[in-house]
Short mmCIF file of N, CA and C in Angstrom, two decimals:
data_model
loop_
_atom_site.label_atom_id
_atom_site.label_comp_id
_atom_site.label_asym_id
_atom_site.label_seq_id
_atom_site.Cartn_x
_atom_site.Cartn_y
_atom_site.Cartn_z
N MET F 265 -2.62 4.33 -6.06
CA MET F 265 -3.28 3.91 -7.29
C MET F 265 -2.53 4.41 -8.51
N VAL F 266 -1.90 5.54 -8.40
CA VAL F 266 -1.24 6.14 -9.55
C VAL F 266 0.26 5.86 -9.55
N ALA F 267 0.85 5.81 -8.37
CA ALA F 267 2.31 5.70 -8.28
C ALA F 267 2.84 4.42 -8.91
N VAL F 268 2.20 3.30 -8.65
CA VAL F 268 2.71 2.02 -9.15
C VAL F 268 2.73 1.98 -10.68
N PRO F 269 1.62 2.30 -11.36
CA PRO F 269 1.68 2.29 -12.83
C PRO F 269 2.67 3.32 -13.39
N LEU F 270 2.76 4.48 -12.76
CA LEU F 270 3.71 5.49 -13.24
C LEU F 270 5.15 5.00 -13.13
N MET F 271 5.50 4.44 -12.00
CA MET F 271 6.87 3.93 -11.83
C MET F 271 7.15 2.80 -12.80
N LYS F 272 6.16 1.98 -13.03
CA LYS F 272 6.33 0.85 -13.93
C LYS F 272 6.49 1.32 -15.38
N ASN F 273 5.59 2.19 -15.82
CA ASN F 273 5.58 2.59 -17.22
C ASN F 273 6.55 3.71 -17.56
N MET F 274 6.72 4.68 -16.67
CA MET F 274 7.56 5.82 -16.99
C MET F 274 9.01 5.63 -16.55
N LEU F 275 9.21 4.95 -15.43
CA LEU F 275 10.57 4.75 -14.92
C LEU F 275 11.14 3.39 -15.28
N GLY F 276 10.29 2.50 -15.78
CA GLY F 276 10.75 1.18 -16.17
C GLY F 276 11.01 0.23 -15.01
N TYR F 277 10.44 0.55 -13.83
CA TYR F 277 10.59 -0.34 -12.68
C TYR F 277 9.80 -1.62 -12.92
N SER F 278 10.23 -2.70 -12.29
CA SER F 278 9.47 -3.93 -12.35
C SER F 278 8.21 -3.76 -11.50
N GLU F 279 7.26 -4.66 -11.68
CA GLU F 279 6.02 -4.62 -10.90
C GLU F 279 6.32 -4.65 -9.41
N LYS F 280 7.17 -5.57 -9.00
CA LYS F 280 7.48 -5.73 -7.57
C LYS F 280 8.20 -4.51 -7.02
N ARG F 281 9.15 -3.99 -7.77
CA ARG F 281 9.90 -2.81 -7.31
C ARG F 281 8.98 -1.60 -7.22
N SER F 282 8.04 -1.47 -8.14
CA SER F 282 7.09 -0.36 -8.11
C SER F 282 6.23 -0.42 -6.84
N HIS F 283 5.74 -1.59 -6.51
CA HIS F 283 4.91 -1.74 -5.30
C HIS F 283 5.73 -1.44 -4.05
N ALA F 284 6.91 -2.01 -3.95
CA ALA F 284 7.74 -1.80 -2.77
C ALA F 284 8.10 -0.33 -2.61
N THR F 285 8.45 0.33 -3.69
CA THR F 285 8.82 1.74 -3.63
C THR F 285 7.63 2.61 -3.23
N ALA F 286 6.46 2.33 -3.78
CA ALA F 286 5.26 3.10 -3.44
C ALA F 286 4.94 2.98 -1.96
N ILE F 287 5.05 1.78 -1.43
CA ILE F 287 4.77 1.57 0.00
C ILE F 287 5.80 2.29 0.86
N LEU F 288 7.06 2.23 0.45
CA LEU F 288 8.11 2.90 1.21
C LEU F 288 7.91 4.42 1.22
N VAL F 289 7.41 4.98 0.14
CA VAL F 289 7.15 6.42 0.06
C VAL F 289 5.97 6.80 0.96
N ILE F 290 4.97 5.94 1.03
CA ILE F 290 3.77 6.23 1.81
C ILE F 290 4.04 6.18 3.32
N ALA F 291 4.93 5.33 3.77
CA ALA F 291 5.17 5.11 5.20
C ALA F 291 5.50 6.40 5.97
N PRO F 292 6.46 7.22 5.55
CA PRO F 292 6.74 8.43 6.33
C PRO F 292 5.60 9.44 6.32
N ILE F 293 4.85 9.48 5.24
CA ILE F 293 3.70 10.39 5.18
C ILE F 293 2.66 9.97 6.20
N CYS F 294 2.41 8.67 6.30
CA CYS F 294 1.46 8.15 7.29
C CYS F 294 1.94 8.43 8.71
N ALA F 295 3.23 8.26 8.94
CA ALA F 295 3.79 8.52 10.28
C ALA F 295 3.62 9.99 10.66
N ALA F 296 3.90 10.89 9.73
CA ALA F 296 3.74 12.32 10.00
C ALA F 296 2.28 12.65 10.29
N SER F 297 1.37 12.09 9.51
CA SER F 297 -0.06 12.32 9.74
C SER F 297 -0.48 11.80 11.11
N ALA F 298 0.00 10.63 11.47
CA ALA F 298 -0.35 10.04 12.77
C ALA F 298 0.10 10.94 13.92
N ILE F 299 1.29 11.47 13.80
CA ILE F 299 1.81 12.36 14.86
C ILE F 299 0.91 13.59 15.01
N ILE F 300 0.51 14.19 13.90
CA ILE F 300 -0.36 15.37 13.95
C ILE F 300 -1.70 15.03 14.58
N TYR F 301 -2.28 13.89 14.19
CA TYR F 301 -3.56 13.48 14.76
C TYR F 301 -3.44 13.23 16.26
N ILE F 302 -2.38 12.59 16.69
CA ILE F 302 -2.18 12.32 18.11
C ILE F 302 -2.03 13.63 18.88
N ILE F 303 -1.22 14.54 18.35
CA ILE F 303 -1.01 15.84 19.02
C ILE F 303 -2.33 16.60 19.17
N ASN F 304 -3.19 16.49 18.18
CA ASN F 304 -4.47 17.22 18.22
C ASN F 304 -5.59 16.45 18.92
N GLY F 305 -5.26 15.30 19.51
CA GLY F 305 -6.24 14.57 20.32
C GLY F 305 -7.17 13.66 19.55
N PHE F 306 -6.90 13.42 18.28
CA PHE F 306 -7.74 12.51 17.50
C PHE F 306 -7.16 11.11 17.56
N PHE F 307 -7.24 10.50 18.73
CA PHE F 307 -6.60 9.21 18.96
C PHE F 307 -7.48 8.38 19.86
N SER F 308 -7.81 7.19 19.44
CA SER F 308 -8.57 6.27 20.25
C SER F 308 -7.79 4.95 20.30
N ALA F 309 -7.19 4.68 21.44
CA ALA F 309 -6.35 3.48 21.58
C ALA F 309 -7.12 2.21 21.24
N GLY F 310 -8.41 2.18 21.55
CA GLY F 310 -9.22 0.99 21.27
C GLY F 310 -9.36 0.69 19.79
N VAL F 311 -9.18 1.70 18.97
CA VAL F 311 -9.25 1.52 17.52
C VAL F 311 -7.84 1.42 16.93
N VAL F 312 -6.97 2.31 17.38
CA VAL F 312 -5.63 2.42 16.79
C VAL F 312 -4.77 1.19 17.05
N ILE F 313 -4.77 0.68 18.26
CA ILE F 313 -3.88 -0.44 18.59
C ILE F 313 -4.21 -1.70 17.78
N PRO F 314 -5.48 -2.14 17.73
CA PRO F 314 -5.77 -3.31 16.89
C PRO F 314 -5.50 -3.05 15.40
N ALA F 315 -5.81 -1.84 14.93
CA ALA F 315 -5.55 -1.51 13.52
C ALA F 315 -4.06 -1.53 13.23
N ALA F 316 -3.25 -1.02 14.17
CA ALA F 316 -1.80 -1.01 13.98
C ALA F 316 -1.25 -2.43 13.95
N ILE F 317 -1.74 -3.27 14.83
CA ILE F 317 -1.28 -4.67 14.86
C ILE F 317 -1.64 -5.36 13.54
N GLY F 318 -2.87 -5.15 13.08
CA GLY F 318 -3.30 -5.74 11.81
C GLY F 318 -2.50 -5.19 10.63
N SER F 319 -2.22 -3.90 10.65
CA SER F 319 -1.45 -3.28 9.56
C SER F 319 -0.03 -3.82 9.50
N VAL F 320 0.61 -3.95 10.65
CA VAL F 320 1.98 -4.48 10.69
C VAL F 320 1.99 -5.94 10.23
N ALA F 321 1.05 -6.73 10.74
CA ALA F 321 0.97 -8.14 10.33
C ALA F 321 0.70 -8.26 8.82
N GLY F 322 -0.23 -7.46 8.32
CA GLY F 322 -0.54 -7.47 6.89
C GLY F 322 0.64 -7.01 6.05
N GLY F 323 1.36 -6.01 6.55
CA GLY F 323 2.54 -5.53 5.83
C GLY F 323 3.63 -6.57 5.74
N LEU F 324 3.86 -7.26 6.85
CA LEU F 324 4.87 -8.33 6.85
C LEU F 324 4.47 -9.47 5.91
N LEU F 325 3.21 -9.87 5.99
CA LEU F 325 2.72 -10.93 5.11
C LEU F 325 2.79 -10.49 3.64
N GLY F 326 2.38 -9.26 3.37
CA GLY F 326 2.42 -8.74 2.01
C GLY F 326 3.84 -8.68 1.46
N ALA F 327 4.79 -8.28 2.28
CA ALA F 327 6.19 -8.23 1.84
C ALA F 327 6.71 -9.62 1.52
N GLU F 328 6.33 -10.59 2.35
CA GLU F 328 6.74 -11.98 2.07
C GLU F 328 6.14 -12.49 0.78
N LEU F 329 4.84 -12.22 0.59
CA LEU F 329 4.17 -12.67 -0.63
C LEU F 329 4.72 -11.96 -1.86
N LEU F 330 5.02 -10.68 -1.74
CA LEU F 330 5.58 -9.93 -2.87
C LEU F 330 6.91 -10.54 -3.31
N ASP F 331 7.67 -11.01 -2.35
CA ASP F 331 8.97 -11.62 -2.65
C ASP F 331 8.80 -12.99 -3.30
N LYS F 332 7.75 -13.72 -2.94
CA LYS F 332 7.61 -15.11 -3.39
C LYS F 332 6.73 -15.29 -4.63
N LEU F 333 5.74 -14.42 -4.82
CA LEU F 333 4.80 -14.59 -5.92
C LEU F 333 5.39 -14.13 -7.25
N PRO F 334 4.99 -14.79 -8.34
CA PRO F 334 5.43 -14.32 -9.66
C PRO F 334 4.85 -12.94 -9.97
N GLU F 335 5.54 -12.19 -10.81
CA GLU F 335 5.14 -10.83 -11.11
C GLU F 335 3.74 -10.73 -11.71
N TYR F 336 3.34 -11.70 -12.55
CA TYR F 336 2.01 -11.61 -13.16
C TYR F 336 0.90 -11.77 -12.11
N ILE F 337 1.16 -12.53 -11.06
CA ILE F 337 0.17 -12.67 -9.97
C ILE F 337 0.07 -11.35 -9.20
N VAL F 338 1.21 -10.74 -8.91
CA VAL F 338 1.22 -9.45 -8.20
C VAL F 338 0.43 -8.43 -9.02
N ASN F 339 0.65 -8.41 -10.32
CA ASN F 339 -0.06 -7.48 -11.20
C ASN F 339 -1.56 -7.77 -11.20
N ALA F 340 -1.94 -9.03 -11.26
CA ALA F 340 -3.36 -9.40 -11.27
C ALA F 340 -4.05 -9.01 -9.96
N VAL F 341 -3.38 -9.22 -8.83
CA VAL F 341 -3.96 -8.84 -7.54
C VAL F 341 -4.11 -7.32 -7.46
N PHE F 342 -3.09 -6.59 -7.92
CA PHE F 342 -3.15 -5.13 -7.91
C PHE F 342 -4.34 -4.64 -8.75
N ILE F 343 -4.50 -5.19 -9.93
CA ILE F 343 -5.62 -4.80 -10.80
C ILE F 343 -6.96 -5.11 -10.13
N ALA F 344 -7.07 -6.28 -9.51
CA ALA F 344 -8.31 -6.66 -8.84
C ALA F 344 -8.64 -5.71 -7.69
N VAL F 345 -7.64 -5.35 -6.90
CA VAL F 345 -7.86 -4.44 -5.77
C VAL F 345 -8.27 -3.05 -6.28
N MET F 346 -7.61 -2.58 -7.33
CA MET F 346 -7.95 -1.26 -7.88
C MET F 346 -9.36 -1.25 -8.47
N LEU F 347 -9.74 -2.33 -9.15
CA LEU F 347 -11.11 -2.41 -9.68
C LEU F 347 -12.13 -2.45 -8.54
N ALA F 348 -11.86 -3.22 -7.51
CA ALA F 348 -12.77 -3.29 -6.36
C ALA F 348 -12.90 -1.92 -5.69
N ALA F 349 -11.78 -1.21 -5.55
CA ALA F 349 -11.82 0.14 -4.96
C ALA F 349 -12.63 1.08 -5.82
N GLY F 350 -12.46 1.00 -7.14
CA GLY F 350 -13.22 1.85 -8.05
C GLY F 350 -14.71 1.58 -7.98
N VAL F 351 -15.08 0.32 -7.95
CA VAL F 351 -16.50 -0.06 -7.85
C VAL F 351 -17.07 0.42 -6.52
N ARG F 352 -16.31 0.26 -5.47
CA ARG F 352 -16.78 0.69 -4.16
C ARG F 352 -17.00 2.20 -4.11
N LEU F 353 -16.13 2.96 -4.77
CA LEU F 353 -16.30 4.41 -4.82
C LEU F 353 -17.58 4.80 -5.58
N LEU F 354 -17.92 4.01 -6.58
CA LEU F 354 -19.11 4.31 -7.37
C LEU F 354 -20.40 3.94 -6.65
N VAL F 355 -20.34 2.96 -5.77
CA VAL F 355 -21.56 2.46 -5.11
C VAL F 355 -21.82 3.15 -3.80
#
C-alpha cells in the first residue's frame, strides 16, 4: 500500500514500474515466510495448493494486464483496491 506511491512520488518511477518493483520485492519475503511456516508445521496442502495455483495464475494474468493496460487504468484499479481494503478494515 505504501511502496507503490513512494516509488512513484519519491523515486520518480512510472506507475507500472512501481507496481512491478513492489511485487518483485514482496516475492522473496513471502517465500521466506512460507519456508518458516512449513518448517514449523503450519501447512495444510488442501488450502495451500489451490491458493498457490490461484496466486500463480493471478500473477501471470496481472503481469500481462500490467503490460497491456494504459497507466491511468492501472492507477485507477490500484486506487479502487486500496479504497476497498481500507473500507474492509473499517467494517
